[in-house]
Amino acid sequence: MGFHAPRKSTYHHDEAVAVRNQDQVALISQLLRVKQETLLAALTAKRARASGETLVINYRLPEAIAARDAMAKCLYGALFDWIVLQKCLFLFFCTG
């Protein structure tokens, strides 16, 4: 899944990113069983609470790439742990 910087407007000079392929977001959100909006928000912005308010700060391209890679690493680790657990359970009940 890639990112791109949308066109800059003459009134808004922020370096926020957008996801390049919305079809991939739809597929991934379906597989993870999360809303597309939630996944997009996690990949493109961070939230911070200050003085009782929630601030939404858009990621720049390097930050968005780091967030995507961190999410992929976390999902891969969780999937690997689940596979190892299933294998151990299989071996335990088959040898029992």
XYZ file of N, CA, C and O in Angstrom:
384
model
N 0.863 -1.161 0.000
C 0.000 0.000 0.000
C 0.905 1.218 0.000
O 1.786 1.349 0.822
N 0.700 2.092 -0.950
C 1.537 3.273 -1.058
C 0.796 4.548 -0.696
O -0.425 4.569 -0.603
N 1.567 5.585 -0.504
C 1.021 6.897 -0.160
C 1.445 7.899 -1.222
O 2.415 7.693 -1.941
N 0.720 8.980 -1.291
C 1.127 10.085 -2.140
C 0.722 11.381 -1.468
O -0.185 11.417 -0.644
N 1.421 12.439 -1.821
C 1.077 13.763 -1.298
C 0.082 14.386 -2.273
O 0.374 14.515 -3.454
N -1.123 14.711 -1.800
C -2.096 15.319 -2.702
C -1.634 16.677 -3.190
O -0.732 17.280 -2.613
N -2.276 17.168 -4.231
C -1.932 18.486 -4.754
C -2.070 19.542 -3.686
O -2.988 19.526 -2.882
N -1.155 20.465 -3.704
C -1.199 21.569 -2.747
C -2.172 22.622 -3.248
O -2.195 22.943 -4.423
N -2.979 23.128 -2.349
C -3.854 24.226 -2.743
C -3.144 25.532 -2.411
O -2.172 25.561 -1.664
N -3.645 26.607 -2.941
C -3.014 27.893 -2.670
C -3.340 28.374 -1.261
O -2.674 29.254 -0.741
N -4.338 27.775 -0.633
C -4.744 28.219 0.694
C -4.230 27.314 1.810
O -4.183 27.711 2.951
N -3.872 26.082 1.472
C -3.512 25.110 2.496
C -2.138 24.540 2.175
O -1.950 23.915 1.148
N -1.163 24.739 3.048
C 0.213 24.336 2.765
C 0.689 23.207 3.662
O 1.800 23.195 4.116
N -0.163 22.254 3.927
C 0.279 21.178 4.790
C 0.753 20.007 3.927
O 0.449 19.913 2.760
N 1.594 19.161 4.483
C 2.210 18.069 3.730
C 1.536 16.742 4.028
O 2.182 15.697 4.025
N 0.233 16.756 4.279
C -0.501 15.543 4.594
C -0.447 14.574 3.413
O -0.279 14.978 2.270
N -0.593 13.302 3.707
C -0.565 12.277 2.671
C -1.939 11.633 2.532
O -2.788 11.761 3.406
N -2.116 10.934 1.441
C -3.327 10.151 1.205
C -2.896 8.770 0.727
O -1.796 8.601 0.199
N -3.752 7.786 0.914
C -3.455 6.437 0.458
C -3.679 6.380 -1.051
O -4.683 6.881 -1.552
N -2.748 5.785 -1.750
C -2.788 5.759 -3.208
C -3.875 4.828 -3.746
O -4.549 5.152 -4.693
N -4.045 3.650 -3.159
C -4.960 2.649 -3.702
C -6.067 2.344 -2.695
O -5.860 1.585 -1.747
N -7.230 2.899 -2.919
C -8.360 2.709 -2.005
C -8.875 1.272 -2.020
O -9.445 0.811 -1.030
N -8.683 0.545 -3.136
C -9.116 -0.850 -3.198
C -8.347 -1.708 -2.199
O -8.904 -2.622 -1.583
N -7.055 -1.422 -2.025
C -6.266 -2.158 -1.042
C -6.756 -1.878 0.368
O -6.815 -2.784 1.206
N -7.116 -0.634 0.638
C -7.640 -0.278 1.960
C -8.932 -1.036 2.220
O -9.150 -1.572 3.311
N -9.785 -1.119 1.212
C -11.052 -1.838 1.366
C -10.808 -3.314 1.672
O -11.426 -3.887 2.584
N -9.878 -3.932 0.946
C -9.578 -5.342 1.163
C -8.970 -5.580 2.544
O -9.397 -6.486 3.278
N -7.996 -4.777 2.903
C -7.326 -4.950 4.196
C -8.293 -4.702 5.349
O -8.312 -5.449 6.331
N -9.123 -3.694 5.242
C -10.085 -3.426 6.318
C -11.090 -4.563 6.438
O -11.506 -4.921 7.546
N -11.462 -5.163 5.304
C -12.373 -6.313 5.353
C -11.698 -7.503 6.034
O -12.301 -8.161 6.884
N -10.440 -7.773 5.691
C -9.722 -8.894 6.299
C -9.515 -8.699 7.805
O -9.578 -9.655 8.573
N -9.247 -7.450 8.199
C -9.014 -7.158 9.619
C -10.315 -6.910 10.385
O -10.294 -6.760 11.606
N -11.410 -6.817 9.635
C -12.726 -6.539 10.218
C -12.751 -5.220 10.981
O -13.219 -5.136 12.116
N -12.217 -4.196 10.330
C -12.286 -2.829 10.858
C -12.882 -1.942 9.771
O -12.851 -2.281 8.583
N -13.405 -0.813 10.166
C -13.965 0.120 9.193
C -12.842 0.729 8.358
O -11.746 0.982 8.873
N -13.133 0.991 7.084
C -12.147 1.618 6.213
C -11.696 2.954 6.776
O -10.511 3.283 6.722
N -12.624 3.716 7.319
C -12.292 5.035 7.858
C -11.307 4.919 9.017
O -10.400 5.730 9.161
N -11.491 3.877 9.840
C -10.598 3.661 10.978
C -9.191 3.321 10.504
O -8.205 3.855 11.018
N -9.100 2.451 9.509
C -7.792 2.078 8.969
C -7.117 3.272 8.311
O -5.927 3.531 8.540
N -7.859 4.026 7.516
C -7.290 5.211 6.876
C -6.811 6.224 7.906
O -5.739 6.814 7.754
N -7.602 6.414 8.956
C -7.213 7.362 10.000
C -5.920 6.910 10.687
O -5.039 7.724 10.969
N -5.794 5.607 10.944
C -4.591 5.094 11.601
C -3.357 5.228 10.718
O -2.250 5.421 11.219
N -3.538 5.138 9.409
C -2.407 5.191 8.488
C -1.989 6.608 8.110
O -0.869 6.816 7.641
N -2.866 7.587 8.280
C -2.576 8.922 7.766
C -2.508 10.030 8.812
O -2.131 11.145 8.484
N -2.877 9.723 10.067
C -2.876 10.788 11.084
C -2.700 10.197 12.473
O -2.968 9.023 12.701
N -2.250 11.045 13.386
C -2.168 10.640 14.790
C -3.065 11.561 15.606
O -3.374 12.682 15.201
N -3.475 11.074 16.739
C -4.327 11.849 17.631
C -3.597 12.122 18.935
O -2.887 11.264 19.427
N -3.792 13.311 19.448
C -3.182 13.693 20.725
C -4.219 14.459 21.534
O -4.986 15.253 20.988
N -4.247 14.196 22.831
C -5.160 14.922 23.705
C -4.386 15.999 24.434
O -3.336 15.742 25.007
N -4.943 17.199 24.408
C -4.321 18.323 25.094
C -5.427 19.239 25.593
O -6.308 19.619 24.829
N -5.373 19.556 26.851
C -6.344 20.465 27.467
C -7.778 20.024 27.220
O -8.655 20.836 26.941
N -8.017 18.717 27.288
C -9.367 18.198 27.099
C -9.822 18.142 25.658
O -10.963 17.777 25.385
N -8.972 18.490 24.717
C -9.316 18.448 23.299
C -8.497 17.361 22.609
O -7.393 17.050 23.033
N -9.052 16.807 21.568
C -8.318 15.835 20.770
C -7.827 16.519 19.501
O -8.618 17.043 18.728
N -6.516 16.524 19.332
C -5.907 17.111 18.145
C -5.612 16.007 17.141
O -5.099 14.955 17.503
N -5.939 16.237 15.887
C -5.613 15.301 14.819
C -4.491 15.929 14.003
O -4.648 17.012 13.446
N -3.353 15.242 13.981
C -2.170 15.754 13.290
C -1.871 14.821 12.118
O -1.610 13.632 12.316
N -1.940 15.357 10.906
C -1.696 14.548 9.707
C -0.229 14.164 9.616
O 0.658 14.962 9.901
N 0.006 12.909 9.201
C 1.366 12.448 8.976
C 1.922 13.046 7.689
O 1.198 13.247 6.722
N 3.219 13.268 7.677
C 3.940 13.546 6.439
C 4.318 12.189 5.856
O 4.144 11.157 6.496
N 4.853 12.178 4.662
C 5.139 10.920 3.978
C 6.036 9.970 4.786
O 5.684 8.795 4.942
N 7.164 10.408 5.343
C 8.001 9.461 6.111
C 7.274 8.893 7.338
O 7.440 7.721 7.678
N 6.467 9.706 7.992
C 5.717 9.238 9.163
C 4.640 8.236 8.764
O 4.400 7.255 9.473
N 3.969 8.474 7.637
C 2.933 7.553 7.158
C 3.542 6.208 6.784
O 2.975 5.155 7.086
N 4.699 6.241 6.145
C 5.385 4.997 5.784
C 5.792 4.240 7.041
O 5.629 3.021 7.126
N 6.291 4.951 8.048
C 6.686 4.309 9.310
C 5.471 3.709 10.014
O 5.551 2.596 10.557
N 4.337 4.406 9.994
C 3.110 3.887 10.621
C 2.635 2.631 9.900
O 2.251 1.641 10.530
N 2.659 2.658 8.565
C 2.266 1.484 7.780
C 3.169 0.292 8.083
O 2.706 -0.822 8.317
N 4.480 0.532 8.107
C 5.428 -0.546 8.355
C 5.302 -1.093 9.769
O 5.401 -2.306 9.983
N 5.051 -0.222 10.742
C 4.871 -0.670 12.129
C 3.608 -1.517 12.257
O 3.601 -2.537 12.965
N 2.546 -1.108 11.570
C 1.309 -1.887 11.615
C 1.515 -3.255 10.977
O 1.074 -4.278 11.510
N 2.215 -3.297 9.851
C 2.484 -4.567 9.177
C 3.332 -5.483 10.056
O 3.070 -6.685 10.155
N 4.335 -4.918 10.712
C 5.202 -5.710 11.593
C 4.408 -6.285 12.761
O 4.561 -7.455 13.122
N 3.536 -5.489 13.338
C 2.708 -5.934 14.454
C 1.760 -7.055 14.018
O 1.613 -8.071 14.707
N 1.114 -6.877 12.871
C 0.198 -7.905 12.361
C 0.950 -9.190 12.030
O 0.473 -10.290 12.323
N 2.111 -9.055 11.429
C 2.919 -10.229 11.100
C 3.312 -10.976 12.372
O 3.224 -12.202 12.438
N 3.733 -10.246 13.398
C 4.106 -10.874 14.669
C 2.942 -11.593 15.316
O 3.088 -12.724 15.815
N 1.775 -10.977 15.305
C 0.588 -11.602 15.893
C 0.197 -12.854 15.110
O -0.166 -13.878 15.698
N 0.272 -12.790 13.790
C -0.056 -13.948 12.961
C 0.940 -15.080 13.195
O 0.547 -16.245 13.328
N 2.217 -14.760 13.289
C 3.229 -15.775 13.551
C 2.978 -16.447 14.899
O 3.016 -17.675 15.012
N 2.692 -15.648 15.940
C 2.407 -16.214 17.262
C 1.193 -17.138 17.214
O 1.188 -18.198 17.840
N 0.149 -16.754 16.463
C -1.055 -17.572 16.357
C -0.746 -18.896 15.667
O -1.204 -19.952 16.088
N 0.069 -18.847 14.591
C 0.432 -20.068 13.878
C 1.219 -21.000 14.781
O 0.958 -22.213 14.825
N 2.169 -20.476 15.525
C 2.960 -21.303 16.447
C 2.059 -21.908 17.515
O 2.171 -23.097 17.842
N 1.127 -21.130 18.062
C 0.191 -21.644 19.060
C -0.653 -22.770 18.490
O -0.840 -23.810 19.138
N -1.165 -22.607 17.279
C -1.977 -23.657 16.659
C -1.170 -24.927 16.462
O -1.666 -26.037 16.686
N 0.068 -24.784 16.049
C 0.946 -25.948 15.865
C 1.196 -26.652 17.198
O 1.139 -27.882 17.279
N 1.450 -25.872 18.245
C 1.680 -26.463 19.570
C 0.441 -27.180 20.080
O 0.532 -28.282 20.642
N -0.716 -26.582 19.894
C -1.970 -27.219 20.319
C -2.206 -28.512 19.553
O -2.630 -29.524 20.129
N -1.934 -28.494 18.271
C -2.088 -29.688 17.455
C -1.180 -30.802 17.965
O -1.614 -31.937 18.151
N 0.080 -30.471 18.196
C 1.028 -31.472 18.689
C 0.647 -31.985 20.075
O 0.758 -33.172 20.376
N 0.167 -31.091 20.937
C -0.216 -31.479 22.294
C -1.385 -32.466 22.262
O -1.359 -33.484 22.936
N -2.409 -32.174 21.480
C -3.591 -33.028 21.474
C -3.404 -34.281 20.652
O -4.078 -35.283 20.888
N -2.493 -34.272 19.690
C -2.258 -35.464 18.881
C -1.348 -36.450 19.598
O -1.406 -37.650 19.337
N -0.488 -35.983 20.484
C 0.420 -36.877 21.189
C -0.125 -37.301 22.544
O 0.445 -38.151 23.199
N -1.214 -36.638 22.961
C -1.787 -36.844 24.283
C -2.442 -38.147 24.435
O -2.502 -38.904 25.292
